[in-house]
Amino acid sequence: MSVRRPYILLNYALSLDGKLSTEQRDPVRFTSRIDRGLMDEIRADADAVLIGAGTLRAEDPPVRIKAVRRRNERMRKDKSPHPVSVILSRSMRLPRTGRFWEDDQVERIIATTQQAKDEQVRPFRDLAEVVRAGQTTVDLHEFCRMLADRGIGRLLVEGGGEVNMAFWEAGLVDEVYMTLCPVVIGGRNAPTAADGRGFAIDRFRTLRLIESRRVGQELFLRYRAVRSKP
Ligand SMILES: NC(=O)c1ccc[n+]([C@@H]2O[C@H](COP(=O)([O-])OP(=O)(O)OC[C@H]3O[C@@H](n4cnc5c(N)ncnc54)[C@H](OP(=O)(O)O)[C@@H]3O)[C@@H](O)[C@H]2O)c1
């Protein structure tokens, strides 16, 4: 039985030793200008972009389309200039100020659980729509169904490591864009492209390489999931 949900893509930049950032989750930038352009292009194709609360707290990323021509192109297709911005959080321990919240052309959703208390949700009422799905953790299948019902056909997941793994665990990854960068970060507890508990040997997810491109010192790789289900 096929369940209605968006097409789901992961996008991340990885150091040569497989890290997303430092152990301290410093807001480091180790990608090139070309990679940031590619990120803008991938975002511009998405209906919604999702990040974890950990990434919001660490980086405060402005999740929006930077290039005016890409925003115009979206509007020509009757889309909003920016994709919907989604944050995933159980705790609702989120900053209320910062670059993420600045652009009032961006529609925002906070996805949290049924356990989130009204007093935790209330401070965000003017900033975002708060959606509850699941009891102790956001049920990603239920939430993705909600997104599909709102017309979200393409969901771009931009990490970090815990969120990426949650999507792999749920069998909700169709495609991966990855940039391999010539830098070594190290650190046993630095976030990787998929953290959490990890898969047992007979449950590894597998993918097929569908594109590879070298630009300068970086390698842009694109994969399609072959086995993404538990
Ligand atoms: N290099 C790259 O491309 C890239 C991309 C993205 C991020 N990063 C880096 O990665 C680091 C962050 O990664 P991270 O693994 O620490 O954090 P993360 O994956 O961004 O966020 C983890 C948080 O997301 C929420 N969450 C995760 N799964 C959930 C679920 N199923 N239901 C409800 N909430 C859920 C929880 O928030 P609460 O704690 O609020 O409950 C959890 O603590 C940062 O350093 C960031 O800069 C790098």
mmCIF file of C-alpha atoms and ligand atoms in Angstrom, residues 11-14 19-22 25-28 30 51-59 88-94 111-113 137-140 158-164 166 191 195, ligand 1:
data_model
loop_
_atom_site.group_PDB
_atom_site.id
_atom_site.type_symbol
_atom_site.label_atom_id
_atom_site.label_comp_id
_atom_site.label_asym_id
_atom_site.label_seq_id
_atom_site.Cartn_x
_atom_site.Cartn_y
_atom_site.Cartn_z
ATOM 1 C CA ASN A 11 21.448 17.449 1.601
ATOM 2 C CA TYR A 12 24.629 17.914 3.603
ATOM 3 C CA ALA A 13 28.297 18.786 3.349
ATOM 4 C CA LEU A 14 30.744 16.358 4.872
ATOM 5 C CA LYS A 19 31.728 14.984 10.092
ATOM 6 C CA LEU A 20 29.068 17.649 9.764
ATOM 7 C CA SER A 21 30.643 19.966 12.328
ATOM 8 C CA THR A 22 32.838 20.003 15.426
ATOM 9 C CA ARG A 25 28.744 22.140 17.231
ATOM 10 C CA ASP A 26 30.549 25.355 16.280
ATOM 11 C CA PRO A 27 28.864 27.176 13.407
ATOM 12 C CA VAL A 28 31.769 26.364 11.080
ATOM 13 C CA PHE A 30 33.901 24.576 5.442
ATOM 14 C CA ILE A 51 16.131 21.230 10.021
ATOM 15 C CA GLY A 52 16.529 19.848 13.524
ATOM 16 C CA ALA A 53 16.356 22.044 16.604
ATOM 17 C CA GLY A 54 20.028 21.175 17.208
ATOM 18 C CA THR A 55 20.993 22.831 13.935
ATOM 19 C CA LEU A 56 18.865 25.865 14.691
ATOM 20 C CA ARG A 57 20.505 26.251 18.123
ATOM 21 C CA ALA A 58 24.022 25.686 16.712
ATOM 22 C CA GLU A 59 23.926 27.684 13.498
ATOM 23 C CA LEU A 88 11.708 19.518 14.361
ATOM 24 C CA SER A 89 11.773 19.706 18.166
ATOM 25 C CA ARG A 90 10.532 17.617 21.079
ATOM 26 C CA SER A 91 11.668 20.039 23.775
ATOM 27 C CA MET A 92 10.437 23.320 22.197
ATOM 28 C CA ARG A 93 13.696 24.718 23.595
ATOM 29 C CA LEU A 94 14.160 27.059 20.659
ATOM 30 C CA ALA A 111 6.784 20.195 14.329
ATOM 31 C CA THR A 112 6.592 18.926 17.900
ATOM 32 C CA THR A 113 4.824 16.276 19.968
ATOM 33 C CA THR A 137 8.752 12.100 19.490
ATOM 34 C CA VAL A 138 7.457 13.547 16.236
ATOM 35 C CA ASP A 139 5.963 10.711 14.209
ATOM 36 C CA LEU A 140 7.641 11.437 10.885
ATOM 37 C CA GLU A 158 19.086 19.611 5.904
ATOM 38 C CA GLY A 159 20.153 17.727 9.039
ATOM 39 C CA GLY A 160 21.845 17.572 11.384
ATOM 40 C CA GLY A 161 22.980 14.050 12.156
ATOM 41 C CA GLU A 162 20.171 13.085 14.525
ATOM 42 C CA VAL A 163 17.447 14.312 12.184
ATOM 43 C CA ASN A 164 18.999 12.639 9.132
ATOM 44 C CA ALA A 166 15.487 9.741 12.137
ATOM 45 C CA PRO A 191 27.986 14.970 14.400
ATOM 46 C CA ASP A 195 23.909 9.537 14.098
HETATM 47 N N1 LIG B 1 27.595 20.211 7.319
HETATM 48 C C1 LIG B 1 26.296 20.227 7.103
HETATM 49 O O1 LIG B 1 25.827 20.099 5.968
HETATM 50 C C2 LIG B 1 25.344 20.395 8.259
HETATM 51 C C3 LIG B 1 23.973 20.366 8.024
HETATM 52 C C4 LIG B 1 23.103 20.484 9.122
HETATM 53 C C5 LIG B 1 23.630 20.569 10.397
HETATM 54 N N2 LIG B 1 24.963 20.596 10.596
HETATM 55 C C6 LIG B 1 25.520 20.632 11.947
HETATM 56 O O2 LIG B 1 25.025 19.503 12.669
HETATM 57 C C7 LIG B 1 24.952 19.837 14.056
HETATM 58 C C8 LIG B 1 23.558 19.528 14.579
HETATM 59 O O3 LIG B 1 23.307 18.162 14.470
HETATM 60 P P1 LIG B 1 22.679 17.388 15.707
HETATM 61 O O4 LIG B 1 22.619 15.947 15.330
HETATM 62 O O5 LIG B 1 23.381 17.788 16.949
HETATM 63 O O6 LIG B 1 21.220 18.018 15.802
HETATM 64 P P2 LIG B 1 19.988 18.044 14.789
HETATM 65 O O7 LIG B 1 19.853 16.737 14.092
HETATM 66 O O8 LIG B 1 20.048 19.277 13.962
HETATM 67 O O9 LIG B 1 18.792 18.279 15.807
HETATM 68 C C9 LIG B 1 18.532 17.345 16.823
HETATM 69 C C10 LIG B 1 17.286 17.803 17.522
HETATM 70 O O10 LIG B 1 16.168 17.731 16.621
HETATM 71 C C11 LIG B 1 15.011 17.366 17.327
HETATM 72 N N3 LIG B 1 14.563 16.060 16.822
HETATM 73 C C12 LIG B 1 15.268 15.122 16.166
HETATM 74 N N4 LIG B 1 14.474 14.099 15.804
HETATM 75 C C13 LIG B 1 13.241 14.403 16.263
HETATM 76 C C14 LIG B 1 11.983 13.762 16.214
HETATM 77 N N5 LIG B 1 11.779 12.579 15.583
HETATM 78 N N6 LIG B 1 10.930 14.368 16.798
HETATM 79 C C15 LIG B 1 11.074 15.583 17.396
HETATM 80 N N7 LIG B 1 12.230 16.239 17.469
HETATM 81 C C16 LIG B 1 13.298 15.665 16.901
HETATM 82 C C17 LIG B 1 15.392 17.317 18.788
HETATM 83 O O11 LIG B 1 15.182 18.664 19.251
HETATM 84 P P3 LIG B 1 14.939 19.094 20.778
HETATM 85 O O12 LIG B 1 16.257 18.888 21.462
HETATM 86 O O13 LIG B 1 14.529 20.520 20.721
HETATM 87 O O14 LIG B 1 13.860 18.198 21.306
HETATM 88 C C18 LIG B 1 16.876 16.976 18.714
HETATM 89 O O15 LIG B 1 17.600 17.341 19.858
HETATM 90 C C19 LIG B 1 25.269 21.314 14.161
HETATM 91 O O16 LIG B 1 26.621 21.454 14.524
HETATM 92 C C20 LIG B 1 25.061 21.824 12.747
HETATM 93 O O17 LIG B 1 25.833 22.964 12.487
HETATM 94 C C21 LIG B 1 25.832 20.521 9.547
#
